[in-house]
PDB file of C-alpha atoms in Angstrom:
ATOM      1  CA  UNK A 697      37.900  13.044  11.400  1.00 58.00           C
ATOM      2  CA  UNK A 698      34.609  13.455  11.404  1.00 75.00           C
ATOM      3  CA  UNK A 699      31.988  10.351  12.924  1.00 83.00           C
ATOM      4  CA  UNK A 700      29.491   9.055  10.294  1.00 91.00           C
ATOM      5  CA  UNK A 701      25.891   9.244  12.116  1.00 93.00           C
ATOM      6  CA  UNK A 702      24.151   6.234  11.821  1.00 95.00           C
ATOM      7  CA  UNK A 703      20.869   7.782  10.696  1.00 96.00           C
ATOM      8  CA  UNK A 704      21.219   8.724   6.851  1.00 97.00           C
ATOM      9  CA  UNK A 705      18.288  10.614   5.022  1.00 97.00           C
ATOM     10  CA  UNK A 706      17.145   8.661   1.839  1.00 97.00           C
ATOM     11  CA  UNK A 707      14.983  10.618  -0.963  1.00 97.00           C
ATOM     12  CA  UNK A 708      11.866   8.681  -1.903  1.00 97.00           C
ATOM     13  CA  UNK A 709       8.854   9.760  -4.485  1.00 98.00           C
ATOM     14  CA  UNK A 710       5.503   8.921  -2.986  1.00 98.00           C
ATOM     15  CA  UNK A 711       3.827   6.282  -4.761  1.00 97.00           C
ATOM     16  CA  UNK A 712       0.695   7.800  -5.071  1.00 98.00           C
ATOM     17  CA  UNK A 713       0.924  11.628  -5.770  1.00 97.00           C
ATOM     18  CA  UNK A 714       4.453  11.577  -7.363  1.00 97.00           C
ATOM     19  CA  UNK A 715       6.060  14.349  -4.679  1.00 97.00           C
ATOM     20  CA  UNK A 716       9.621  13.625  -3.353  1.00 97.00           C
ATOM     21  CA  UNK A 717      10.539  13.420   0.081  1.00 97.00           C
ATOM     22  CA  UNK A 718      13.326  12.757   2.584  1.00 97.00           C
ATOM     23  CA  UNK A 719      13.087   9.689   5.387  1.00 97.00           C
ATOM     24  CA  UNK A 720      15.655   8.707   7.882  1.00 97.00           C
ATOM     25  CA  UNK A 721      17.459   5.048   7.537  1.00 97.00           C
ATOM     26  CA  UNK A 722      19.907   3.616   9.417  1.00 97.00           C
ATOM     27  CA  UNK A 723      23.350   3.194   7.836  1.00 96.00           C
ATOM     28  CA  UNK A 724      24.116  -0.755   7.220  1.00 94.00           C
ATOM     29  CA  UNK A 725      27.325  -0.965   8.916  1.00 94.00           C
ATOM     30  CA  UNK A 726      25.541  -0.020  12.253  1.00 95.00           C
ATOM     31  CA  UNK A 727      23.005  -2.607  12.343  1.00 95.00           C
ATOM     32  CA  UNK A 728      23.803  -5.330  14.831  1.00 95.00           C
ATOM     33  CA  UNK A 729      21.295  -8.166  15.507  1.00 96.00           C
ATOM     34  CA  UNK A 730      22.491 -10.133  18.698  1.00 96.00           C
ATOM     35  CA  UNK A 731      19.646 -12.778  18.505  1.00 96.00           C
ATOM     36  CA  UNK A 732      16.547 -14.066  16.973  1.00 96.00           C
ATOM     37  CA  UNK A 733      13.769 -15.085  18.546  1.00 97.00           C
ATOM     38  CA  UNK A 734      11.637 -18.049  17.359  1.00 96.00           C
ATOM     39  CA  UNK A 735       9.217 -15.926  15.178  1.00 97.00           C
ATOM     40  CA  UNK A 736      12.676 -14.002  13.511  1.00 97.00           C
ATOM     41  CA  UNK A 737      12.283 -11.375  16.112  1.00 97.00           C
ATOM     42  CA  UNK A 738      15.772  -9.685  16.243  1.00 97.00           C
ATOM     43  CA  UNK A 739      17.389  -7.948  19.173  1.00 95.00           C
ATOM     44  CA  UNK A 740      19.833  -5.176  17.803  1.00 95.00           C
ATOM     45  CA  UNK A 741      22.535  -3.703  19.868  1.00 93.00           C
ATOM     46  CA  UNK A 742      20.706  -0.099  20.414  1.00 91.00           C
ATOM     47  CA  UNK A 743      17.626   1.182  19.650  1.00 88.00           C
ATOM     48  CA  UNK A 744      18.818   4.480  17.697  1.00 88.00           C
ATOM     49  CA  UNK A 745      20.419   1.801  15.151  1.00 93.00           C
ATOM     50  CA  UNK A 746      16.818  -0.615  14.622  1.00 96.00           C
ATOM     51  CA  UNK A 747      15.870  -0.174  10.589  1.00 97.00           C
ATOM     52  CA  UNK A 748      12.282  -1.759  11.822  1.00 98.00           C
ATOM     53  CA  UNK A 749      11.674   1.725  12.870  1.00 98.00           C
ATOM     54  CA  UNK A 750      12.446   3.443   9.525  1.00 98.00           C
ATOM     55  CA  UNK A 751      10.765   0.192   7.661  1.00 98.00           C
ATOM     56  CA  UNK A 752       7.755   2.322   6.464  1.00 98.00           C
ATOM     57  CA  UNK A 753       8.037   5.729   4.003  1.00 98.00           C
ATOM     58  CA  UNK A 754       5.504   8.189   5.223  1.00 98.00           C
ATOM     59  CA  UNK A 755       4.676  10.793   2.520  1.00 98.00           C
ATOM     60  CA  UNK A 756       4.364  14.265   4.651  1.00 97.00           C
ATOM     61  CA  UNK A 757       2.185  15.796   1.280  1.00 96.00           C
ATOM     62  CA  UNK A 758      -0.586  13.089   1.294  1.00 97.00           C
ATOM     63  CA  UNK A 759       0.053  10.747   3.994  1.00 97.00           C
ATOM     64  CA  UNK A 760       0.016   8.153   1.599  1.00 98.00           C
ATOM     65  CA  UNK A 761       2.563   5.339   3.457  1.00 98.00           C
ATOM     66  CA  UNK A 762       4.320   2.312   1.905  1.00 98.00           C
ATOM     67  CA  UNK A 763       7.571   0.432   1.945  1.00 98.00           C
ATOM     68  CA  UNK A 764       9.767  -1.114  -0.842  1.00 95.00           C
ATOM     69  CA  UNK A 765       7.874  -3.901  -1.767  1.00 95.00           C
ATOM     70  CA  UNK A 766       4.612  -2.032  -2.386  1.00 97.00           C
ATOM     71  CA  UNK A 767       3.422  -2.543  -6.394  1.00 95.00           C
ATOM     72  CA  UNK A 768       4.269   0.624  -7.329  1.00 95.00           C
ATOM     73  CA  UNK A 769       0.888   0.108  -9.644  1.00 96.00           C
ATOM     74  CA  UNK A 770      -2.527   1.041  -8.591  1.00 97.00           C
ATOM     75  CA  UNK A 771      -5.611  -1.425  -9.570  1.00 95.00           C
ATOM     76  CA  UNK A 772      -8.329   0.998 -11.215  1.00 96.00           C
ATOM     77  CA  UNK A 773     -10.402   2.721  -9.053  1.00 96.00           C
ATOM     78  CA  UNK A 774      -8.079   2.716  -5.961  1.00 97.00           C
ATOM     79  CA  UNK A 775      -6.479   5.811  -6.190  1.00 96.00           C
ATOM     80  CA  UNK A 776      -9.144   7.752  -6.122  1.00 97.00           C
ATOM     81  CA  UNK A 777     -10.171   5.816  -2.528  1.00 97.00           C
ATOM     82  CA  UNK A 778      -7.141   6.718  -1.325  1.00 97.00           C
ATOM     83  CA  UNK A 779      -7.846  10.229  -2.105  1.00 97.00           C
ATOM     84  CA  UNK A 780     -10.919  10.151  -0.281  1.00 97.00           C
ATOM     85  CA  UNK A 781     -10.203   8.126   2.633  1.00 97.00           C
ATOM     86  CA  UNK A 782      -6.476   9.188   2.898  1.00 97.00           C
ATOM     87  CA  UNK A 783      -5.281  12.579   1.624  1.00 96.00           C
ATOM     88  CA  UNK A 784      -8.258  14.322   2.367  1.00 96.00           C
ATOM     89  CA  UNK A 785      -8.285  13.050   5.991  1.00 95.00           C
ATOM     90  CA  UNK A 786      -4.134  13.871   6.503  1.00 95.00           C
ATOM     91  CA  UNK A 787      -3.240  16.437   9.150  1.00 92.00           C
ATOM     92  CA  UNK A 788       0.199  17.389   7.356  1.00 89.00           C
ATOM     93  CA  UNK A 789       3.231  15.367   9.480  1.00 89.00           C
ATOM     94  CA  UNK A 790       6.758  14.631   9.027  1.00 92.00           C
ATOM     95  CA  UNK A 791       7.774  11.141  10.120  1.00 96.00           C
ATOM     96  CA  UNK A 792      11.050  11.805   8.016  1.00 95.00           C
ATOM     97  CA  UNK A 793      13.276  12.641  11.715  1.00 95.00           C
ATOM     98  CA  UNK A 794      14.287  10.475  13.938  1.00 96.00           C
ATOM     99  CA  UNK A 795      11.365   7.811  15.069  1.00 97.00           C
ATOM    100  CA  UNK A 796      10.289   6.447  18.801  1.00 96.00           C
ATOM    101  CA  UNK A 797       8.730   3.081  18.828  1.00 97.00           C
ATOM    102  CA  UNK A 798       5.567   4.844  19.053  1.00 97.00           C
ATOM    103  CA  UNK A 799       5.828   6.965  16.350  1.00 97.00           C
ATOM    104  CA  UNK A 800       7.158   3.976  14.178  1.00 98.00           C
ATOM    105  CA  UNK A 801       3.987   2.020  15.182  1.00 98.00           C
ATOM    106  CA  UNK A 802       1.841   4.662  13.888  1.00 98.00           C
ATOM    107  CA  UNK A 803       3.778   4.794  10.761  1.00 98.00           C
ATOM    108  CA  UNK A 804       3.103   1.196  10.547  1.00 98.00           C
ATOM    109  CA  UNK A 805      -0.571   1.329  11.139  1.00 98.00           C
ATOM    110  CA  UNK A 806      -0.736   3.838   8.519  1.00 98.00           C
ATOM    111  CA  UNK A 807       1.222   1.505   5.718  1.00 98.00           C
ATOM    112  CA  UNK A 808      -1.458  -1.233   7.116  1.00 98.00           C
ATOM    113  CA  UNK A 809      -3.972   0.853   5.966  1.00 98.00           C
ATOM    114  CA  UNK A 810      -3.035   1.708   2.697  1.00 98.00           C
ATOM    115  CA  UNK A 811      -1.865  -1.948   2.003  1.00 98.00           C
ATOM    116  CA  UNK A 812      -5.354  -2.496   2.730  1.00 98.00           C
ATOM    117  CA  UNK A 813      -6.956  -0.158   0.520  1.00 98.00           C
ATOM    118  CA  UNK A 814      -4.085  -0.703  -2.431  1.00 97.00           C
ATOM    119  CA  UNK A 815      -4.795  -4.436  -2.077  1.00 97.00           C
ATOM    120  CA  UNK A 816      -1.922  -5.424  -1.855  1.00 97.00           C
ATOM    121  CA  UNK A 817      -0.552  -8.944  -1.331  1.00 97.00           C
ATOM    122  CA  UNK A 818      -0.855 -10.596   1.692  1.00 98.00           C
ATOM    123  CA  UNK A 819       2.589 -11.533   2.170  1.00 97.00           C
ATOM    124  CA  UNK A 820       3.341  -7.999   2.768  1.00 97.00           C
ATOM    125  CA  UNK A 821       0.470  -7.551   4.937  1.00 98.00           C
ATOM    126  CA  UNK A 822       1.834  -9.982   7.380  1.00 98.00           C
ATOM    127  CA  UNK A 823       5.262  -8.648   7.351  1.00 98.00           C
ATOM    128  CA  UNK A 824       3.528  -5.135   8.735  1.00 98.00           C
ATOM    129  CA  UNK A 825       1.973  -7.021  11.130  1.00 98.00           C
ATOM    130  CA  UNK A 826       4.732  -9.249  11.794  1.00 98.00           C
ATOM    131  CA  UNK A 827       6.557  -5.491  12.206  1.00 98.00           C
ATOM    132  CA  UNK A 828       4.295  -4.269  14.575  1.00 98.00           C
ATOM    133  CA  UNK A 829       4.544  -7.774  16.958  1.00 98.00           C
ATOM    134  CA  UNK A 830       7.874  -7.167  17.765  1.00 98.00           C
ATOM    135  CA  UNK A 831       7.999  -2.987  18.293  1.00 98.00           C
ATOM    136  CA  UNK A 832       4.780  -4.049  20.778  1.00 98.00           C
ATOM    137  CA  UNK A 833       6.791  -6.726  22.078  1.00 97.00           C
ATOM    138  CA  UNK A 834       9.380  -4.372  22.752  1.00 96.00           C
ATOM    139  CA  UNK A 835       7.489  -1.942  24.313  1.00 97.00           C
ATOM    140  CA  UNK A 836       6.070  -5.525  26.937  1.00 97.00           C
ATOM    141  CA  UNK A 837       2.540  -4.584  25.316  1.00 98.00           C
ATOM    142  CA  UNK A 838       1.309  -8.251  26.057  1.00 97.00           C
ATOM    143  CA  UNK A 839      -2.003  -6.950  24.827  1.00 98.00           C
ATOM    144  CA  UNK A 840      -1.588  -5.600  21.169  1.00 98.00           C
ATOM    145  CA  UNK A 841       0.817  -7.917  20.321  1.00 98.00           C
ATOM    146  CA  UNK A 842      -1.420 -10.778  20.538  1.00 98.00           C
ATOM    147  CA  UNK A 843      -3.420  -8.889  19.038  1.00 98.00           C
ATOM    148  CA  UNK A 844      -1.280  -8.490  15.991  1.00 98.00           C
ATOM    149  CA  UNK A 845       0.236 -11.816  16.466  1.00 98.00           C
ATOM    150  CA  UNK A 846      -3.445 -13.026  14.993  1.00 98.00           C
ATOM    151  CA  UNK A 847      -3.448 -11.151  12.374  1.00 98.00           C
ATOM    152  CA  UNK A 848      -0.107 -11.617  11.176  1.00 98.00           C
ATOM    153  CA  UNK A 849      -1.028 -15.315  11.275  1.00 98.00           C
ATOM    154  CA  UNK A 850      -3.815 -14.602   9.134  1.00 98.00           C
ATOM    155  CA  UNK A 851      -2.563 -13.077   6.362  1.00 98.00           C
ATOM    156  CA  UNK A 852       0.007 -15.798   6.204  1.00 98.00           C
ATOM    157  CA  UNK A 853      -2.126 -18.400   5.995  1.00 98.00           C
ATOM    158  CA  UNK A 854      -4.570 -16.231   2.961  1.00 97.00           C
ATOM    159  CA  UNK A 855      -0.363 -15.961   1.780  1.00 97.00           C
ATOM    160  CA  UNK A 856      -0.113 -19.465   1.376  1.00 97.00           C
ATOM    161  CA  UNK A 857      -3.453 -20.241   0.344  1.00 96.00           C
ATOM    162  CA  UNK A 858      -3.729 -17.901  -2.558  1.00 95.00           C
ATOM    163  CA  UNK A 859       0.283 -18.668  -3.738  1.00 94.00           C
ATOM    164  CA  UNK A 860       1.019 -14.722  -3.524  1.00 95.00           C
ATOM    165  CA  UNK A 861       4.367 -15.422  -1.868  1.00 95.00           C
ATOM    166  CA  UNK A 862       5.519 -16.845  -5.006  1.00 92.00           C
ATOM    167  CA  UNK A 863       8.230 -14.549  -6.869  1.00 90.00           C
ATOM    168  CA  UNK A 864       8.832 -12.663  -3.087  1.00 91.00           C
ATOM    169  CA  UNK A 865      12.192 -13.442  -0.705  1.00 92.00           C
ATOM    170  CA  UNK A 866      10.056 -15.337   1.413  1.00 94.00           C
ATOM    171  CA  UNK A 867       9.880 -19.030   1.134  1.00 95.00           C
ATOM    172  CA  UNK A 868       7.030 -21.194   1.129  1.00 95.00           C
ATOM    173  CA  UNK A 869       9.003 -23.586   4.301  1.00 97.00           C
ATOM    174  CA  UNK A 870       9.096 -20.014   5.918  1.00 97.00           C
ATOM    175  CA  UNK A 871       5.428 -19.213   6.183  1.00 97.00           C
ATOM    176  CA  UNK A 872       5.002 -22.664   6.844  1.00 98.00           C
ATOM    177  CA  UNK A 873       7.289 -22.098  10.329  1.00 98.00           C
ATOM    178  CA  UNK A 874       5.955 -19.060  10.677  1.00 98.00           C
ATOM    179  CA  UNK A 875       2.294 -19.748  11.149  1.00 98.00           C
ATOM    180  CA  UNK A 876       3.174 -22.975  13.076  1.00 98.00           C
ATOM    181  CA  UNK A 877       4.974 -20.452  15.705  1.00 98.00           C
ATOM    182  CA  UNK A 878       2.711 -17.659  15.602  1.00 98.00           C
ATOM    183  CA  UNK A 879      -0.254 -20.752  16.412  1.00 97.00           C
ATOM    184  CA  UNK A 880       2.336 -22.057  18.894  1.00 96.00           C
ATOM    185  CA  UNK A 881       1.813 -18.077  20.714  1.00 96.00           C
ATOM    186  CA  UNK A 882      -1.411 -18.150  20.734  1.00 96.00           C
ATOM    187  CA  UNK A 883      -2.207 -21.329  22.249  1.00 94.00           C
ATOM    188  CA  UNK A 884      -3.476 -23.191  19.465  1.00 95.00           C
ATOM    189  CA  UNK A 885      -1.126 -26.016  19.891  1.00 94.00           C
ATOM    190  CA  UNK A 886      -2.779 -28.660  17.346  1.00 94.00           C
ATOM    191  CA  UNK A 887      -2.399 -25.839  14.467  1.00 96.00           C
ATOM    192  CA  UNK A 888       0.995 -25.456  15.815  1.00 96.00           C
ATOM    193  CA  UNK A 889       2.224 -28.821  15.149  1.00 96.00           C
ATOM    194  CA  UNK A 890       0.105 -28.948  12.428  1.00 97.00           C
ATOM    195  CA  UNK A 891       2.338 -26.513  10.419  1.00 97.00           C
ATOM    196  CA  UNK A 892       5.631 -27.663  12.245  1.00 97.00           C
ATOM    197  CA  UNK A 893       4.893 -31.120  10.349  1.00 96.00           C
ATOM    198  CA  UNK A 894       4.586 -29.677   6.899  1.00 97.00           C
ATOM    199  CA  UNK A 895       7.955 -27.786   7.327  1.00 97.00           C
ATOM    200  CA  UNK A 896       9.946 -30.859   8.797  1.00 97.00           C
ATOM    201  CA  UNK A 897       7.719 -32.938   5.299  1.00 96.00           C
ATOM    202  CA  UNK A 898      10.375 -30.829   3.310  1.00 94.00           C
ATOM    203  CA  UNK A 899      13.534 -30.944   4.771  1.00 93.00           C
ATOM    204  CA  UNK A 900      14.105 -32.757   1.585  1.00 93.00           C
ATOM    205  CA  UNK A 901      13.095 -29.742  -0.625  1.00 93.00           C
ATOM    206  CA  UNK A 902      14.576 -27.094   0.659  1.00 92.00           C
ATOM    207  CA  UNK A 903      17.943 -25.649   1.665  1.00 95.00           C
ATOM    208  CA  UNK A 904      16.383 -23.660   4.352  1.00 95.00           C
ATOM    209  CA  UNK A 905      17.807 -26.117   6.675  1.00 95.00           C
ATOM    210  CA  UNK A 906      17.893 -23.641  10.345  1.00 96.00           C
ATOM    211  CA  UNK A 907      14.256 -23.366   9.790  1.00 97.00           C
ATOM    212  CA  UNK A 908      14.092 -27.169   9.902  1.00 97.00           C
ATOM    213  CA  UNK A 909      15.404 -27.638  12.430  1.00 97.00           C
ATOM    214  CA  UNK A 910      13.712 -24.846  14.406  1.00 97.00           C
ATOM    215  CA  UNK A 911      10.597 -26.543  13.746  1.00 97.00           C
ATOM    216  CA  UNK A 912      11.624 -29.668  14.925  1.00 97.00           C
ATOM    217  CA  UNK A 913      13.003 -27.910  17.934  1.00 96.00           C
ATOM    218  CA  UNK A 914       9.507 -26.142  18.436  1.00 95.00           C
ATOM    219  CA  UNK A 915       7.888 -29.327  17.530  1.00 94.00           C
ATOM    220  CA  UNK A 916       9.682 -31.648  20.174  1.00 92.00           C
ATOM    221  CA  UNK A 917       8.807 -28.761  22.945  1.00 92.00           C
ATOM    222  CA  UNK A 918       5.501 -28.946  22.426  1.00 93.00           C
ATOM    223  CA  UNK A 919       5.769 -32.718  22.213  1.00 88.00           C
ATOM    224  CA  UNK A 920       7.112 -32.592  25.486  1.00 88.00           C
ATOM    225  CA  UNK A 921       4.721 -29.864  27.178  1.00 85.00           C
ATOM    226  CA  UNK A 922       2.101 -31.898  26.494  1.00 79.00           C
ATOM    227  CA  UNK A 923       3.493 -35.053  28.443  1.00 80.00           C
ATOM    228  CA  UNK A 924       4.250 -33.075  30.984  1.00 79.00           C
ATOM    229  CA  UNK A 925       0.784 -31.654  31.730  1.00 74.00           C
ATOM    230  CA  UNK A 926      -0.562 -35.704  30.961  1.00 61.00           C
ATOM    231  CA  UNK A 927      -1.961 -37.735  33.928  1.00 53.00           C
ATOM    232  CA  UNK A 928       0.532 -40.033  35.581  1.00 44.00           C
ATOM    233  CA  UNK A 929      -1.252 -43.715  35.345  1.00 45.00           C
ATOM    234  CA  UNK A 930      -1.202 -45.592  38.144  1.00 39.00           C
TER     235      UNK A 930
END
């Protein structure tokens, strides 16, 4: 009997000039996540089988690059920017094989870009960036993932501000946690707890209840960090 691979290819239509193409995913039943780190990071049991890597469609005729939650509407004008700034600049590639963490980054970067030109929301701005923290994290790139840590943090809080979350899969309570953690990596501890607070404020509201209490938990660490590092009085 022949073994199912875990890499499938899936057709997709580019977005922007209508061609079809083939991109790798990874089969469902092979993706195993055997933790989560505080900012929803997950570890999966092999590399080959991460779907972060195959998150973003690359269109090999343009090089215009997008995932499934793109609008697949264009506001007036834009298309023709992407023309200029996009196709015209693409040196044909095929990110449709089998992806490093490099080449996935890249493929990220490129989305980012788009995203940015398509305006699209900021919610799914911050998941890119969100994306690309945890491939450099992988890679120990202390560097460019604070980097991108920053970012991601920014877009989450123009997210929440502007309401453009609303009608997505992610929660207000999320974005909330997510922005008090991503403050809580860079050091910005008052922001931190900040944020923490409003998610514990609606433990009442929501049934996201493990996020709850992963604030708290995040919120009682820094609690205690901070007595720790207090004078002793005499």
């Amino acid at each position: 009997m022949t073994e199912i691979p875990p890499l499938y290819d899936k057709k997709c239509q580019c977005l922007h000039c209508k061609k079809a193409f083939t991109t790798k995913k990874v089969r469902s039943r092979y993706v195993k996540v055997l933790e989560y780190d505080t900012d929803f990071f997950p570890t999966y049991s092999s590399e080959e089988t991460n779907p972060i890597l195959y998150y973003v469609n690359v269109c090999p005729h343009c090089g215009f690059s997008f995932t499934n939650e793109f609008a697949p509407s264009f506001p007036p004008g834009i298309k023709e920017v992407i023309e200029e700034k996009i196709c015209k600049q693409w040196v044909p590639h095929d990110f449709g094989n089998k992806r490093t963490i490099q080449e996935a980054i890249n493929t990220y970067k490129l989305a980012v870009y788009c995203a940015t030109l398509k305006r699209e929301k900021h919610i799914y701005l911050a998941g890119l960036y969100m994306r690309l923290v945890w491939l450099y994290r992988t890679l120990k790139n202390i560097e460019q993932e604070n980097r991108f840590i920053k970012l991601a943090r920014e877009e989450y809080m123009e997210s929440y501000m502007d309401d453009d979350f609303k009608g997505t899969q992610v929660s207000d309570v999320r974005i909330l946690y997510l922005i008090g953690d991503l403050s809580r990596r860079m050091s910005d501890l008052d922001q931190a707890v900040k944020y923490f607070s409003k998610v514990i404020e609606k433990q009442n509201q929501t049934i996201e209840t493990k996020i709850v209490e992963m604030a708290k938990e995040r919120w009682f660490e820094i609690r205690d960090a901070k007595k720790a590092k207090e004078p002793i009085q005499e």
